[in-house]
């Protein structure tokens, strides 16, 4: 016990000296360690919100998967089981007439079958790619209304308005620019969905499920 007191005493004295030496000293905290008050974030009124945050689609790259998921988010926020106010169905918001073109005649079964919805989407892109094949060769890379035309932009616009209306838009060099009931136009989809690689989808004439 005595030995422990003898050895430790200098350490205790040093500790007391240091404590008194720094007792009245002002400690400077580096700026990087100071806690800052949270910054207020102002959100524009024309954005969509979810639990206080701006809702944005997941980025899955520029492949076919990225393309279809970005388009699905714009159409339904990726919800397979939703029907909009105009009666368009599912994740990609298909109309009944378009479904029938591809051999799907039961909207209820379609709405409750995610696998079928994915097959229909691919089939429809394949169909539109066939219809627009000459326009893809002719217009991709050109600028119309300040927008660089891409294959993916054309196919997204065809999903919105039909391949025929995309052809009219391109061949009129932007003069014929139709919109849906919610205000989305061919030109908006051409711009929003440009630059994806859709080579995974092969063009096919009148494909069926």
C-alpha positions as a printed NumPy array, in Angstrom:
array([[  0.   ,   0.   ,   0.   ],
       [  2.755,   2.445,   0.928],
       [  4.582,   1.691,  -2.285],
       [  1.474,   2.493,  -4.332],
       [  1.09 ,   5.867,  -2.554],
       [  4.743,   6.665,  -3.086],
       [  4.662,   5.891,  -6.811],
       [  1.323,   7.569,  -7.505],
       [  1.873,  10.758,  -5.544],
       [  3.743,  12.584,  -8.328],
       [  0.922,  11.769, -10.705],
       [ -1.674,  13.184,  -8.336],
       [  0.348,  16.365,  -7.852],
       [  0.723,  16.754, -11.608],
       [ -3.02 ,  16.27 , -12.123],
       [ -3.861,  18.957,  -9.529],
       [ -1.335,  21.341, -11.095],
       [ -2.761,  20.841, -14.574],
       [ -6.349,  21.219, -13.328],
       [ -5.604,  24.532, -11.613],
       [ -3.545,  25.69 , -14.556],
       [ -6.449,  25.281, -16.98 ],
       [ -9.306,  26.11 , -14.633],
       [ -9.769,  29.675, -15.813],
       [ -8.544,  29.179, -19.359],
       [-10.996,  29.749, -22.199],
       [-11.198,  26.738, -24.497],
       [-11.523,  27.518, -28.196],
       [-13.679,  25.049, -30.127],
       [-12.735,  24.656, -33.813],
       [-15.4  ,  25.869, -36.243],
       [-15.714,  22.387, -37.748],
       [-16.773,  20.956, -34.351],
       [-19.362,  23.592, -33.475],
       [-22.999,  22.534, -33.664],
       [-24.823,  24.689, -36.131],
       [-28.526,  25.429, -36.097],
       [-30.454,  23.505, -38.752],
       [-30.944,  25.294, -42.051],
       [-34.521,  25.95 , -43.063],
       [-35.408,  24.394, -46.411],
       [-37.986,  26.154, -48.543],
       [-39.899,  23.913, -50.96 ],
       [-41.544,  25.312, -54.095],
       [-45.332,  25.082, -54.072],
       [-45.495,  23.229, -57.379],
       [-43.622,  20.149, -56.134],
       [-45.013,  16.835, -54.876],
       [-44.257,  16.046, -51.235],
       [-44.24 ,  12.98 , -49.026],
       [-43.693,  13.302, -45.257],
       [-42.137,  16.718, -45.74 ],
       [-39.669,  15.723, -48.473],
       [-39.764,  16.206, -52.221],
       [-40.688,  12.878, -53.794],
       [-38.18 ,  11.836, -56.437],
       [-38.006,   8.652, -58.457],
       [-35.284,   6.14 , -57.684],
       [-32.359,   6.355, -60.104],
       [-31.658,   2.925, -61.563],
       [-29.252,   3.937, -64.286],
       [-29.81 ,   4.622, -67.969],
       [-30.7  ,   1.047, -68.969],
       [-34.135,  -0.291, -69.915],
       [-34.847,  -0.911, -66.211],
       [-34.021,   2.693, -65.358],
       [-36.214,   3.868, -68.223],
       [-39.28 ,   1.845, -67.302],
       [-39.056,   2.628, -63.589],
       [-38.652,   6.355, -64.206],
       [-41.641,   6.309, -66.554],
       [-43.673,   4.254, -64.066],
       [-42.902,   6.752, -61.318],
       [-44.157,   9.585, -63.494],
       [-47.321,   7.664, -64.376],
       [-48.323,   6.214, -60.987],
       [-45.384,   6.566, -58.577],
       [-44.782,   2.878, -59.314],
       [-48.135,   1.623, -57.997],
       [-49.318,  -1.558, -59.749],
       [-52.803,  -1.401, -58.262],
       [-53.93 ,   2.168, -58.95 ],
       [-56.61 ,   3.4  , -61.364],
       [-56.566,   7.105, -62.169],
       [-59.521,   9.459, -62.573],
       [-59.709,   8.723, -66.305],
       [-59.734,   4.952, -65.894],
       [-56.1  ,   4.257, -66.816],
       [-54.757,   1.211, -65.066],
       [-51.732,   0.039, -63.13 ],
       [-48.103,   0.953, -62.765],
       [-47.787,   2.254, -66.319],
       [-51.344,   3.606, -66.66 ],
       [-52.632,   1.659, -69.649],
       [-55.975,   2.312, -71.285],
       [-58.343,  -0.564, -72.022],
       [-58.049,  -0.11 , -75.804],
       [-54.258,  -0.35 , -75.695],
       [-54.476,  -3.497, -73.584],
       [-56.809,  -5.087, -76.11 ],
       [-54.334,  -4.333, -78.913],
       [-51.881,  -6.593, -77.1  ],
       [-54.352,  -9.355, -76.3  ],
       [-55.361,  -8.435, -72.745],
       [-59.144,  -8.31 , -72.37 ],
       [-59.712,  -8.447, -68.622],
       [-58.783,  -5.174, -66.869],
       [-59.35 ,  -6.635, -63.397],
       [-56.916,  -9.485, -63.941],
       [-54.434,  -7.034, -65.476],
       [-54.673,  -4.643, -62.527],
       [-53.968,  -7.411, -60.014],
       [-51.091,  -9.078, -61.868],
       [-47.743,  -7.189, -61.664],
       [-45.984,  -9.763, -63.853],
       [-48.578,  -9.289, -66.592],
       [-48.212,  -5.514, -66.339],
       [-44.46 ,  -5.772, -66.89 ],
       [-44.998,  -8.032, -69.907],
       [-47.548,  -5.621, -71.36 ],
       [-45.201,  -2.674, -70.912],
       [-42.354,  -4.432, -72.724],
       [-44.733,  -5.543, -75.499],
       [-46.049,  -2.023, -75.949],
       [-42.54 ,  -0.53 , -76.137],
       [-41.672,  -3.203, -78.712],
       [-44.773,  -2.296, -80.727],
       [-44.06 ,   1.451, -80.594],
       [-40.447,   0.873, -81.527],
       [-41.609,  -0.918, -84.679],
       [-44.036,   1.876, -85.615],
       [-41.392,   4.559, -85.024],
       [-38.438,   2.682, -86.528],
       [-38.048,   5.021, -89.526],
       [-38.557,   8.135, -87.401],
       [-35.912,   6.884, -84.973],
       [-33.429,   6.644, -87.847],
       [-34.449,  10.035, -89.19 ],
       [-34.759,  12.221, -86.109],
       [-32.528,  10.853, -83.307],
       [-29.793,  13.403, -82.612],
       [-31.693,  16.307, -84.148],
       [-33.006,  19.276, -82.164],
       [-36.695,  20.133, -82.228],
       [-37.928,  23.012, -80.105],
       [-34.595,  23.099, -78.299],
       [-34.848,  19.408, -77.34 ],
       [-32.405,  16.799, -78.599],
       [-34.457,  13.874, -79.894],
       [-33.512,  10.469, -78.465],
       [-34.985,   7.029, -78.955],
       [-36.008,   6.714, -75.313],
       [-37.669,  10.127, -75.379],
       [-39.654,   9.124, -78.446],
       [-40.777,   5.855, -76.875],
       [-41.794,   7.578, -73.635],
       [-43.785,  10.141, -75.606],
       [-45.407,   7.286, -77.548],
       [-46.435,   5.735, -74.236],
       [-48.067,   9.046, -73.321],
       [-49.744,  10.039, -76.557],
       [-49.432,   7.135, -78.978],
       [-46.812,   6.534, -81.646],
       [-48.895,   8.311, -84.291],
       [-48.91 ,  11.589, -82.358],
       [-45.149,  11.348, -81.846],
       [-44.719,  10.979, -85.615],
       [-46.877,  14.079, -86.157],
       [-44.842,  16.029, -83.62 ],
       [-41.527,  15.093, -85.217],
       [-42.646,  15.548, -88.813],
       [-44.163,  18.956, -88.02 ],
       [-40.935,  19.892, -86.216],
       [-42.797,  20.576, -82.984],
       [-45.86 ,  22.376, -84.314],
       [-48.163,  19.458, -83.5  ],
       [-47.675,  18.981, -79.766],
       [-50.613,  17.241, -78.075],
       [-51.18 ,  17.056, -74.311],
       [-53.019,  14.618, -72.086],
       [-55.767,  15.598, -69.628],
       [-53.167,  16.433, -66.962],
       [-51.119,  18.737, -69.164],
       [-48.228,  16.422, -70.072],
       [-47.11 ,  16.972, -73.665],
       [-45.116,  15.044, -76.244],
       [-42.293,  17.575, -75.943],
       [-42.155,  17.241, -72.147],
       [-41.771,  13.471, -72.359],
       [-39.188,  13.776, -75.14 ],
       [-37.088,  15.909, -72.82 ],
       [-37.772,  14.197, -69.485],
       [-36.98 ,  10.66 , -70.679],
       [-34.11 ,  11.33 , -73.035],
       [-30.827,   9.449, -72.951],
       [-31.859,   5.963, -71.832],
       [-30.529,   2.873, -73.601],
       [-33.528,   0.955, -74.988],
       [-31.53 ,  -1.481, -77.12 ],
       [-32.764,  -4.288, -74.848],
       [-36.197,  -3.993, -76.512],
       [-36.507,  -5.385, -80.03 ],
       [-39.026,  -3.799, -82.411],
       [-41.883,  -6.107, -83.293],
       [-44.876,  -5.702, -85.544],
       [-48.238,  -6.24 , -83.826],
       [-46.844,  -8.145, -80.797],
       [-49.264,  -9.972, -78.489],
       [-49.019, -11.253, -74.929]])
